[in-house]
PDB file of C-alpha atoms in Angstrom:
ATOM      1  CA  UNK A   2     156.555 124.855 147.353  1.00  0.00           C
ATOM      2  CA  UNK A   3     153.928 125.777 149.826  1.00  0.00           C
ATOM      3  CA  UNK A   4     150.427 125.921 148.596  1.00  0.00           C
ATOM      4  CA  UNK A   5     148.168 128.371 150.152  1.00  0.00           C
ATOM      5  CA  UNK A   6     144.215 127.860 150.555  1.00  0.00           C
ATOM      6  CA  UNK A   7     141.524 130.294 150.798  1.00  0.00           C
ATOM      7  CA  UNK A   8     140.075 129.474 154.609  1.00  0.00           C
ATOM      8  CA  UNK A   9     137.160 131.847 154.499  1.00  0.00           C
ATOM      9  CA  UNK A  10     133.432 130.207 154.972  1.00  0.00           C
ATOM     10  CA  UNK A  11     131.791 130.289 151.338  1.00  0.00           C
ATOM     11  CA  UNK A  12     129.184 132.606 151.538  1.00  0.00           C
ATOM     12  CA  UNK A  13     126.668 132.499 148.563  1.00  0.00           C
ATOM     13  CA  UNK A  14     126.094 136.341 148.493  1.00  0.00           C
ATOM     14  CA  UNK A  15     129.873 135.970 146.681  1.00  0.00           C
ATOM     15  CA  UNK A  16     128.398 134.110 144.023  1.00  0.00           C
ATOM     16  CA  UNK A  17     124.824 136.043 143.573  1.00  0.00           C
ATOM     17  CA  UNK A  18     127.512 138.802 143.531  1.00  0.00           C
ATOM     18  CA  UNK A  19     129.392 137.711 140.842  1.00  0.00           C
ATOM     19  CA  UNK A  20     126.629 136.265 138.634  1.00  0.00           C
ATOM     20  CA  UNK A  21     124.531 139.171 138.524  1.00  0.00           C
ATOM     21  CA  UNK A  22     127.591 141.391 137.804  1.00  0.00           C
ATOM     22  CA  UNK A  23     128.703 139.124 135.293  1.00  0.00           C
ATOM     23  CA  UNK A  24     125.635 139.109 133.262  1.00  0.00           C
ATOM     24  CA  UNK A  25     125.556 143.456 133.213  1.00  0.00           C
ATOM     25  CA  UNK A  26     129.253 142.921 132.282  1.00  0.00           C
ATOM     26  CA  UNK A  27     128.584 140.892 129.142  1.00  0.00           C
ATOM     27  CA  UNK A  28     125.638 143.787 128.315  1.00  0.00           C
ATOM     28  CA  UNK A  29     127.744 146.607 128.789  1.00  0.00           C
ATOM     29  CA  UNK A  30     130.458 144.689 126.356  1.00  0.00           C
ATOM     30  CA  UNK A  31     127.776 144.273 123.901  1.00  0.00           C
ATOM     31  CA  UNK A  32     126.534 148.117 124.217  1.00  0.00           C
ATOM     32  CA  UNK A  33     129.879 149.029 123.391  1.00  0.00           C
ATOM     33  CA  UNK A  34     130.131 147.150 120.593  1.00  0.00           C
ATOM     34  CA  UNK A  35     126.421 147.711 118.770  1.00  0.00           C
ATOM     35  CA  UNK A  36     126.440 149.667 115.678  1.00  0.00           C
ATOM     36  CA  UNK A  37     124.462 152.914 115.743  1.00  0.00           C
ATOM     37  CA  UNK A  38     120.778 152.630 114.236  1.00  0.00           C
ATOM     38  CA  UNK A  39     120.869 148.610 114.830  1.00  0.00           C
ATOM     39  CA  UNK A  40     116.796 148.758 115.536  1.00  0.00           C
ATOM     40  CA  UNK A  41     115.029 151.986 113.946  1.00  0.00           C
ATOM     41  CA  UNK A  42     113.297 154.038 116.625  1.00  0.00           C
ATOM     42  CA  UNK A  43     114.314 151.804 119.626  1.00  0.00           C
ATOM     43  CA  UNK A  44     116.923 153.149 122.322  1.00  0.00           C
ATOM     44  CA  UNK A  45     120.408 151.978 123.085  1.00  0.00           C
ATOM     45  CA  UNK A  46     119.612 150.265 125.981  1.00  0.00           C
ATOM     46  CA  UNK A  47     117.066 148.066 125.118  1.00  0.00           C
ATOM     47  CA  UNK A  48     118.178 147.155 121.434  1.00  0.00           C
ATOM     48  CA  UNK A  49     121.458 146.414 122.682  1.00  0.00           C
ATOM     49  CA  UNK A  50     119.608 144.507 125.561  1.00  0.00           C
ATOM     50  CA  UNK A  51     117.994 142.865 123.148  1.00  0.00           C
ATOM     51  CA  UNK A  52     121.391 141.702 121.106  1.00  0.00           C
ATOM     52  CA  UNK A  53     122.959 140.223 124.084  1.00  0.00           C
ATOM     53  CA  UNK A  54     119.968 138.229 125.160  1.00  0.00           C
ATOM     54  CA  UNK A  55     120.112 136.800 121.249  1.00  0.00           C
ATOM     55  CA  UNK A  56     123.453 135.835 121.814  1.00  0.00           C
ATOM     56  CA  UNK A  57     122.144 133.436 123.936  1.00  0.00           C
ATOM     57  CA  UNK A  58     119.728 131.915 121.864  1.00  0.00           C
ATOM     58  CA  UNK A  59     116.869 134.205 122.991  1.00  0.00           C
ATOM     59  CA  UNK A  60     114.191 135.309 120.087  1.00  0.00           C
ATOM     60  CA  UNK A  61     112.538 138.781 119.068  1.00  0.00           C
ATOM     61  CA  UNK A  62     109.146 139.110 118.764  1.00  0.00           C
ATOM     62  CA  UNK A  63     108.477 140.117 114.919  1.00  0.00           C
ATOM     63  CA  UNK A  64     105.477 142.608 117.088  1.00  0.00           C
ATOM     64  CA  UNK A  65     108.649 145.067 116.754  1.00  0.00           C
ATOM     65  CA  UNK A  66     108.996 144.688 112.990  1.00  0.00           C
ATOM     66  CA  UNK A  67     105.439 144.974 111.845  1.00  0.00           C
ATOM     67  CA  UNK A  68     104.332 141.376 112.396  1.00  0.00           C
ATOM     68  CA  UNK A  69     101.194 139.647 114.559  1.00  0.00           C
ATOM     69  CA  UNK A  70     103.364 138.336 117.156  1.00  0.00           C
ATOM     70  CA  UNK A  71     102.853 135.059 116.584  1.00  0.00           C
ATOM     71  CA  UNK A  72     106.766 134.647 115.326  1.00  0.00           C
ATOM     72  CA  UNK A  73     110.248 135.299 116.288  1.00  0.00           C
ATOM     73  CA  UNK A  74     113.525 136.282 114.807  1.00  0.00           C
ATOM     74  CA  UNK A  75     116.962 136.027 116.205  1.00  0.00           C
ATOM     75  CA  UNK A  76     118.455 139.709 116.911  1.00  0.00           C
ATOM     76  CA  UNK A  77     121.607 138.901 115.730  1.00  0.00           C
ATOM     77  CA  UNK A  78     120.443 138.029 112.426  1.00  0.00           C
ATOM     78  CA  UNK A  79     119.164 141.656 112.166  1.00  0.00           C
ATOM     79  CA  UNK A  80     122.217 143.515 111.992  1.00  0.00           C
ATOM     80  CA  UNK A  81     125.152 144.058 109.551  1.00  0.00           C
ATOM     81  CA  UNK A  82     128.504 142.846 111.845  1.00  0.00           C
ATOM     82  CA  UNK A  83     131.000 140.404 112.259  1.00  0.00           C
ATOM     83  CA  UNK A  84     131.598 140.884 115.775  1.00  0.00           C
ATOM     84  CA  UNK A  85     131.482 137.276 117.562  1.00  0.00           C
ATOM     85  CA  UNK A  86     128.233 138.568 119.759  1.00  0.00           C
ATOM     86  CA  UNK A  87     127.806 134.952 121.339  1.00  0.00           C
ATOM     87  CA  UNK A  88     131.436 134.370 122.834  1.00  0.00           C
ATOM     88  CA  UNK A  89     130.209 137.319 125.133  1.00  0.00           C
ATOM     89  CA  UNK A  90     128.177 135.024 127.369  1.00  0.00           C
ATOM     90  CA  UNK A  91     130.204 132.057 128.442  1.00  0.00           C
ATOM     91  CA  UNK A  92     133.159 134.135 128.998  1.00  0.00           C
ATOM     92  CA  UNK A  93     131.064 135.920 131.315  1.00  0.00           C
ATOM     93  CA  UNK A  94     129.597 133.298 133.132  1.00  0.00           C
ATOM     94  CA  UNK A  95     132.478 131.226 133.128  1.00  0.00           C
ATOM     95  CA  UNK A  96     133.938 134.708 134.587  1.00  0.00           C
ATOM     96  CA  UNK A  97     131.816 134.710 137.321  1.00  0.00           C
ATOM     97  CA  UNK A  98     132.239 130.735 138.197  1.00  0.00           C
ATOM     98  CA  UNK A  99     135.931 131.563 138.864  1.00  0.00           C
ATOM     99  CA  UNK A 100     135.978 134.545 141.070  1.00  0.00           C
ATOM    100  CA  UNK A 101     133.264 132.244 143.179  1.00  0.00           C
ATOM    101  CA  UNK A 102     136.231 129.633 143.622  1.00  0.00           C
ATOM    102  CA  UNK A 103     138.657 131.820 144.514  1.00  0.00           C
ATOM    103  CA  UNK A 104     136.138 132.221 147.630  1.00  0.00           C
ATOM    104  CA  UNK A 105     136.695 128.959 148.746  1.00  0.00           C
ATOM    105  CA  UNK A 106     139.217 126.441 148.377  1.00  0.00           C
ATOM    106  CA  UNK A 107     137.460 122.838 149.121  1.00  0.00           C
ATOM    107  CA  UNK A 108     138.990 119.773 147.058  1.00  0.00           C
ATOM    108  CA  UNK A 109     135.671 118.294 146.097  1.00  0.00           C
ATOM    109  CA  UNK A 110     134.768 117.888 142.749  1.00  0.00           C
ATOM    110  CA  UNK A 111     130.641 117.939 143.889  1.00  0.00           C
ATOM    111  CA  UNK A 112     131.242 120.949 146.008  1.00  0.00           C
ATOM    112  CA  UNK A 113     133.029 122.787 143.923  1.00  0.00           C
ATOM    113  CA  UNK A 114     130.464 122.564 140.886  1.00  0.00           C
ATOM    114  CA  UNK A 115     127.816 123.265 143.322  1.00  0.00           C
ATOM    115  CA  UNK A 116     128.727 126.705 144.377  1.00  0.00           C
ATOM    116  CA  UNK A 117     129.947 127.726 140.645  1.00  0.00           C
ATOM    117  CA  UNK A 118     126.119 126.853 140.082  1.00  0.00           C
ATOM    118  CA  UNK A 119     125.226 129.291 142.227  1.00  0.00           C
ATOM    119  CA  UNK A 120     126.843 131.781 140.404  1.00  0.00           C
ATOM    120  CA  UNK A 121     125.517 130.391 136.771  1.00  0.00           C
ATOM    121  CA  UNK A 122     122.067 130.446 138.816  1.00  0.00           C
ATOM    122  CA  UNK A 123     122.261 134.149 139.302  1.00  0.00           C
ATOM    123  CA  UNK A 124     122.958 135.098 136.098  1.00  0.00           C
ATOM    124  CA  UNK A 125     120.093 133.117 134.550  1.00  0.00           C
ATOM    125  CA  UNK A 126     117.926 135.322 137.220  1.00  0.00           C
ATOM    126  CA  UNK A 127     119.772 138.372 135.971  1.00  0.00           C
ATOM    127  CA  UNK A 128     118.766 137.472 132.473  1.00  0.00           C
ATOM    128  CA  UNK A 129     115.022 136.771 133.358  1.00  0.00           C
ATOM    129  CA  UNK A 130     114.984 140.209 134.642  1.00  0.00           C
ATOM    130  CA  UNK A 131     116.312 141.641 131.626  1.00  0.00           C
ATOM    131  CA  UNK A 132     113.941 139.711 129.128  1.00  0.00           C
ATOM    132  CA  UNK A 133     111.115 141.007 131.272  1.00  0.00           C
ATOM    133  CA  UNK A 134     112.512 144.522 130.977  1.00  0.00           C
ATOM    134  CA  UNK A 135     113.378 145.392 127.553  1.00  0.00           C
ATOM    135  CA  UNK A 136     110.033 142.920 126.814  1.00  0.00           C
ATOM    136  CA  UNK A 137     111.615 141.506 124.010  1.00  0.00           C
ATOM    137  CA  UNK A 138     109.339 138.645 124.021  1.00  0.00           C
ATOM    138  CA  UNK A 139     105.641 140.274 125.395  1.00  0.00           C
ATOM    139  CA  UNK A 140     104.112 137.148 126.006  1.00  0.00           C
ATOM    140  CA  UNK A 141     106.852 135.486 128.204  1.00  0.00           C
ATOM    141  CA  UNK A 142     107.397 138.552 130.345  1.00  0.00           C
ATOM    142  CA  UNK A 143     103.917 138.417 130.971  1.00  0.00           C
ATOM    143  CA  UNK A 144     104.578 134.971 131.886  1.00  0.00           C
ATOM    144  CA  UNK A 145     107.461 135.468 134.246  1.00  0.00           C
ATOM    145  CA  UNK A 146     105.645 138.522 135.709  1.00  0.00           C
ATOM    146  CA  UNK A 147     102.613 136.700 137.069  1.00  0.00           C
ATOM    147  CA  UNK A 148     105.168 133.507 138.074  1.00  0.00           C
ATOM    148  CA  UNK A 149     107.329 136.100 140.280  1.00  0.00           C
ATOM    149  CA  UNK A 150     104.416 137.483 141.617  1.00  0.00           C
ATOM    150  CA  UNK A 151     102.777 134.352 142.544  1.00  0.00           C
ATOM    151  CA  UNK A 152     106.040 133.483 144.221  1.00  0.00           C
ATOM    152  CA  UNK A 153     106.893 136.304 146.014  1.00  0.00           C
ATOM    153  CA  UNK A 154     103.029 136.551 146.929  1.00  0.00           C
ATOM    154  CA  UNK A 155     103.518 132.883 148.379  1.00  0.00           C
ATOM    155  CA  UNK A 156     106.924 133.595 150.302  1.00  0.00           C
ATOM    156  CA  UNK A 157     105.430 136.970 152.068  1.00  0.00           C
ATOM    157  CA  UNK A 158     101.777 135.050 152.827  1.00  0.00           C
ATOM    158  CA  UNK A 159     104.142 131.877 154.108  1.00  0.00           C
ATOM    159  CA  UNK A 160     106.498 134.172 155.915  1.00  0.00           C
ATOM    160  CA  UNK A 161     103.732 136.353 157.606  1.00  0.00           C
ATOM    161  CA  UNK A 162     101.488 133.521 158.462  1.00  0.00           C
ATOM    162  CA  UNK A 163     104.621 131.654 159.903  1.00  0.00           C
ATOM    163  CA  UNK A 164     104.470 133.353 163.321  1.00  0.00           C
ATOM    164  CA  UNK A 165     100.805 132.602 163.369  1.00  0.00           C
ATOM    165  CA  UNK A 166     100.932 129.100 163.236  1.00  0.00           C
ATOM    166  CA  UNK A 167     104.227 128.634 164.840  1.00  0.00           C
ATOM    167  CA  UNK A 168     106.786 128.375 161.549  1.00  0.00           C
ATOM    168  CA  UNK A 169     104.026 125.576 160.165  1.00  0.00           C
ATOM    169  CA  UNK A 170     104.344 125.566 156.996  1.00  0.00           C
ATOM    170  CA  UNK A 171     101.357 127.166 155.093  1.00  0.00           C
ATOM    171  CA  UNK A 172      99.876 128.791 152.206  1.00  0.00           C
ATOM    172  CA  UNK A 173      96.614 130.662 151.757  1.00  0.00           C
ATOM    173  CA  UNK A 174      94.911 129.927 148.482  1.00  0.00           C
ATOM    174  CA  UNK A 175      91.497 131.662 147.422  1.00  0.00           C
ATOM    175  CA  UNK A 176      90.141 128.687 145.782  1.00  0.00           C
ATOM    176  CA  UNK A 177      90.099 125.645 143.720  1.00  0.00           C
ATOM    177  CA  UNK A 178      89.630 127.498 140.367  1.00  0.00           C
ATOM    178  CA  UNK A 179      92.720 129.593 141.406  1.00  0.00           C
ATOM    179  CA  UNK A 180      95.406 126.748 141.849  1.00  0.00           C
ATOM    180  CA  UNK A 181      93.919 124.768 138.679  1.00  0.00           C
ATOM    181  CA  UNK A 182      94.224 127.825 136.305  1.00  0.00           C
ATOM    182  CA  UNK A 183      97.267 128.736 137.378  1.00  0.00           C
ATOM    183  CA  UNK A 184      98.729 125.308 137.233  1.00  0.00           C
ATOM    184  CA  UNK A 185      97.628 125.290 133.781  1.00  0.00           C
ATOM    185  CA  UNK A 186      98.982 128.821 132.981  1.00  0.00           C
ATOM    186  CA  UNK A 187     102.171 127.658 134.322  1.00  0.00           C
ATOM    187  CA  UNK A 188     102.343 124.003 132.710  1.00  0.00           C
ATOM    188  CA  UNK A 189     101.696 125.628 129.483  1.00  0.00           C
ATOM    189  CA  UNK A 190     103.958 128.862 129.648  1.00  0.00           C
ATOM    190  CA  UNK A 191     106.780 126.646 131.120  1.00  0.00           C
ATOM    191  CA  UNK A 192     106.977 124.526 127.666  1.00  0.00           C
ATOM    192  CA  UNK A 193     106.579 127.819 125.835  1.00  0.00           C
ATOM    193  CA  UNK A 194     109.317 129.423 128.096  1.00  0.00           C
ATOM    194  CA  UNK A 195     111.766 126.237 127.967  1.00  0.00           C
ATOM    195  CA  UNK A 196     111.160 125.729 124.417  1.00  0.00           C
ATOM    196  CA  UNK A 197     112.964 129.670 123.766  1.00  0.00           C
ATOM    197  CA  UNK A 198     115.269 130.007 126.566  1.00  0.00           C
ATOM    198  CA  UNK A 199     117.105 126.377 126.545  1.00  0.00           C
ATOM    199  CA  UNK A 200     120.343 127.419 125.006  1.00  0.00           C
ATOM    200  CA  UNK A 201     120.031 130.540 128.038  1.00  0.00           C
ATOM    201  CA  UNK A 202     119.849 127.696 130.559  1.00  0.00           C
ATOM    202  CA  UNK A 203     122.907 125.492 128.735  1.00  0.00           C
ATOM    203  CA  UNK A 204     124.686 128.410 128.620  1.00  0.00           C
ATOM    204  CA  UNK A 205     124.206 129.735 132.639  1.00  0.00           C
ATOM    205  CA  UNK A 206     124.073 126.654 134.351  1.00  0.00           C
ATOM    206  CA  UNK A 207     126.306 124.492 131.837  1.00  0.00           C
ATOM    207  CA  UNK A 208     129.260 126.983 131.677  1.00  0.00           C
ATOM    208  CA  UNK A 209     128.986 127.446 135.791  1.00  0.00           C
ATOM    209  CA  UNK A 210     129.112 123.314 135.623  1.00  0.00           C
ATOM    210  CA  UNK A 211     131.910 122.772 133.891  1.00  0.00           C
ATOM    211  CA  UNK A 212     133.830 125.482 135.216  1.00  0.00           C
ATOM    212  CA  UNK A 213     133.550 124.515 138.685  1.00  0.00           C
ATOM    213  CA  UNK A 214     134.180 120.912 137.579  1.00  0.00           C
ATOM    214  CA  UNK A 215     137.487 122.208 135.723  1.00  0.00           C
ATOM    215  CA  UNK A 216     138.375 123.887 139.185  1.00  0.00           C
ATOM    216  CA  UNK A 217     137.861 120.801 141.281  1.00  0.00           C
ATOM    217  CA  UNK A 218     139.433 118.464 139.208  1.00  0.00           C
ATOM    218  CA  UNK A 219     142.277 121.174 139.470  1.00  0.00           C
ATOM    219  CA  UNK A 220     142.060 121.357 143.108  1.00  0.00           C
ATOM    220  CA  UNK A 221     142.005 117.097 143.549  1.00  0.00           C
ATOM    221  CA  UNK A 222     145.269 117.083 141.373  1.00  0.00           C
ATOM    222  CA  UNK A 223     147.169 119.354 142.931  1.00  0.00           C
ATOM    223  CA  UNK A 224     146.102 117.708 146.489  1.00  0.00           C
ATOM    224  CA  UNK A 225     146.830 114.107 145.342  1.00  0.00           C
ATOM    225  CA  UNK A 226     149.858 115.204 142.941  1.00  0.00           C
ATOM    226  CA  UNK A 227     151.892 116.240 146.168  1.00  0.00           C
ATOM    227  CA  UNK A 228     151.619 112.894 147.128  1.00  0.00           C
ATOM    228  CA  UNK A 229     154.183 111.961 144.518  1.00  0.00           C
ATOM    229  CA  UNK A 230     155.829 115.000 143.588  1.00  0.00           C
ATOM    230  CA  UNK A 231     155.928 118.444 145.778  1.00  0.00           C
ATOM    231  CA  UNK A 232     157.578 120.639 142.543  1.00  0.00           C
ATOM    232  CA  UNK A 233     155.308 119.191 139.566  1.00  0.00           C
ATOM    233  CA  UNK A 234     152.437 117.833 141.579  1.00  0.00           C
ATOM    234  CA  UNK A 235     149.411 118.332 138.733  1.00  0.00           C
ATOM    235  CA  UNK A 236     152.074 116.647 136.168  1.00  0.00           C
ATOM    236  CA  UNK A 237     153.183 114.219 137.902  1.00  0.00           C
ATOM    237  CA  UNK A 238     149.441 112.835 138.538  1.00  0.00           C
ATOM    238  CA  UNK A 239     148.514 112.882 135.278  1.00  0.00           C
ATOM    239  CA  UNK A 240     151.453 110.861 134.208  1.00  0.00           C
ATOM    240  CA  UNK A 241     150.531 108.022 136.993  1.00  0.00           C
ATOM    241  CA  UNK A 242     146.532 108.283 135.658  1.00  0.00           C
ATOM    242  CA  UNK A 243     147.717 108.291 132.239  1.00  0.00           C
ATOM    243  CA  UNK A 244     150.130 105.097 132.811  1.00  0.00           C
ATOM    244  CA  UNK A 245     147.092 103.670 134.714  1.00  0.00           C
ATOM    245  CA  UNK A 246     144.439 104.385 132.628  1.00  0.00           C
ATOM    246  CA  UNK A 247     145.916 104.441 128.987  1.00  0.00           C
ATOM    247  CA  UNK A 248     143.817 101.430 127.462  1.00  0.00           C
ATOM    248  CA  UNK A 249     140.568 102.784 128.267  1.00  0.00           C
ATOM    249  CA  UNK A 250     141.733 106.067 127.069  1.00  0.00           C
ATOM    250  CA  UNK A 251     142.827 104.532 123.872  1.00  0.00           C
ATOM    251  CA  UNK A 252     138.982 102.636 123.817  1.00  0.00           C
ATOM    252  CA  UNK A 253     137.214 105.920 124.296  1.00  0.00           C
ATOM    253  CA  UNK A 254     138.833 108.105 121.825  1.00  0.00           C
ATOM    254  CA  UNK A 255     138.474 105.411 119.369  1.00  0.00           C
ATOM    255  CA  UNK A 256     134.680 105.145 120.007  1.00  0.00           C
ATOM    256  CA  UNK A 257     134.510 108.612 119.707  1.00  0.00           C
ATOM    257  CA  UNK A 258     136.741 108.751 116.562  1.00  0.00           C
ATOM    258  CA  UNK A 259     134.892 106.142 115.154  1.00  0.00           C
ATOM    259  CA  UNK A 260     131.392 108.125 115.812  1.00  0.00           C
ATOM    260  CA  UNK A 261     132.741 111.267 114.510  1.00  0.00           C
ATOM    261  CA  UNK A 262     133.607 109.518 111.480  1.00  0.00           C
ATOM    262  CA  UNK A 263     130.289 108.405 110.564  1.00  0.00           C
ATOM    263  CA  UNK A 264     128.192 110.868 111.563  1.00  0.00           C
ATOM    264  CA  UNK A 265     130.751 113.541 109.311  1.00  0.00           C
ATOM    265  CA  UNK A 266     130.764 111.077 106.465  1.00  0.00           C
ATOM    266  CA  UNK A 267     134.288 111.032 106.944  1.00  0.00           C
ATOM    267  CA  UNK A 268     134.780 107.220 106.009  1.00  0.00           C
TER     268      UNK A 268
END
């Protein structure tokens, strides 16, 4: 049996590609699937917007039921449905991770996990964009607004002044006051913006992880399998690690056994 590897260069616009796409996939999936009159007075788009970011983990303001907007409340909770809203979002990342390896066929564990990242990282960009544009938390877009405009303010100044001062690196700042209150806008609305959007960031960048890690280790086997075996090369490797490796396999499932056990009250 002949394997046959991808040989094209790995570009990343592949996996910005697939990321972004793979984020408005999972929202269109969710659209479809909405009940009618989920949010009373609020269009399609952005209530349904607003159900897939919950799905991963993302609050609602209560400003949009009648409170100060001082609290939060998880979309999802809001409606009447069974419909497994949170599955949506690692499928679709995990999605995206694979049609990036299928762009490049390295055997590299490292490599491979760091171009599926890519993909996870363009979905979590995809997903800023939406919080900021269906607003569903006021305070963070305002947030990520003034942190994207800082940024792209900084690139364009740095880009500009680059031919000026012969590609030195450089960027113009007004004054003192400027760099300490923004540091301290940012310091404190990073904690406020990690503190809501952690499971967003397990969910992008862990799914991407352990997809490309899945593919790698996939890649390695099949590689070092047809050392041994040219028909069954993935089997026959992981009966050679298995007979290799079978104490401290025993050891580890029994630690883990043992932990399940008593943090379940099992025993």
């Amino acid at each position: 049996m002949v394997t046959v590897y991808n040989t094209t260069r790995y570009n990343r616009k592949y996996a910005l590609f697939s990321g972004s796409l793979a984020f408005v996939a999972g929202w269109a999936i969710i659209a479809v699937l909405t009940p009618d009159g989920s949010f009373t007075g609020i269009p399609r788009w952005k209530s349904s917007l607003w159900l897939y970011l919950g799905a991963h983990g993302v609050p609602l303001s209560d400003i949009y039921l009648g409170g100060t907007g001082f609290n939060s409340t998880q979309p999802l909770s809001l409606i009447d449905s069974q419909i497994p809203f949170r599955y949506v979002p690692p499928l679709a990342v995990a999605g995206a991770a694979i049609y990036t390896n299928t762009k490049f066929s390295s055997p590299k564990i490292k490599r491979s996990v760091s171009k599926t990242l890519d993909a996870g990282s363009a979905y979590f960009l995809a997903a800023l964009v939406a919080m900021v544009a269906s607003d569903i938390q006021p305070g963070i877009s305002m947030i990520l607004l003034i942190a994207g405009g800082v940024a792209g303010a900084a690139w364009v100044g740095s880009s500009f002044l680059s031919t000026i001062t012969r590609n030195i690196p450089f960027i113009g700042v007004t004054s003192l006051g400027t760099i300490l209150g923004l540091g301290f806008l940012f310091v404190v609305g990073s904690a406020a913006v990690l503190t809501m959007l952690w499971q967003l960031v397990a969910i992008a960048f862990g799914t991407a992880a352990v997809t490309g890690a899945v593919a790698g280790v996939e890649r390695k086997a099949r590689r070092d399998g047809k050392r041994i075996s040219d028909e069954w090369p993935r089997t026959a490797l992981l009966k050679q690690e298995l007979k290799k490796n079978w104490i401290e396999l025993v050891v580890i499932a029994g630690v883990f056994a043992l932990l399940y056990a008593g943090v379940t009250g099992a025993v």
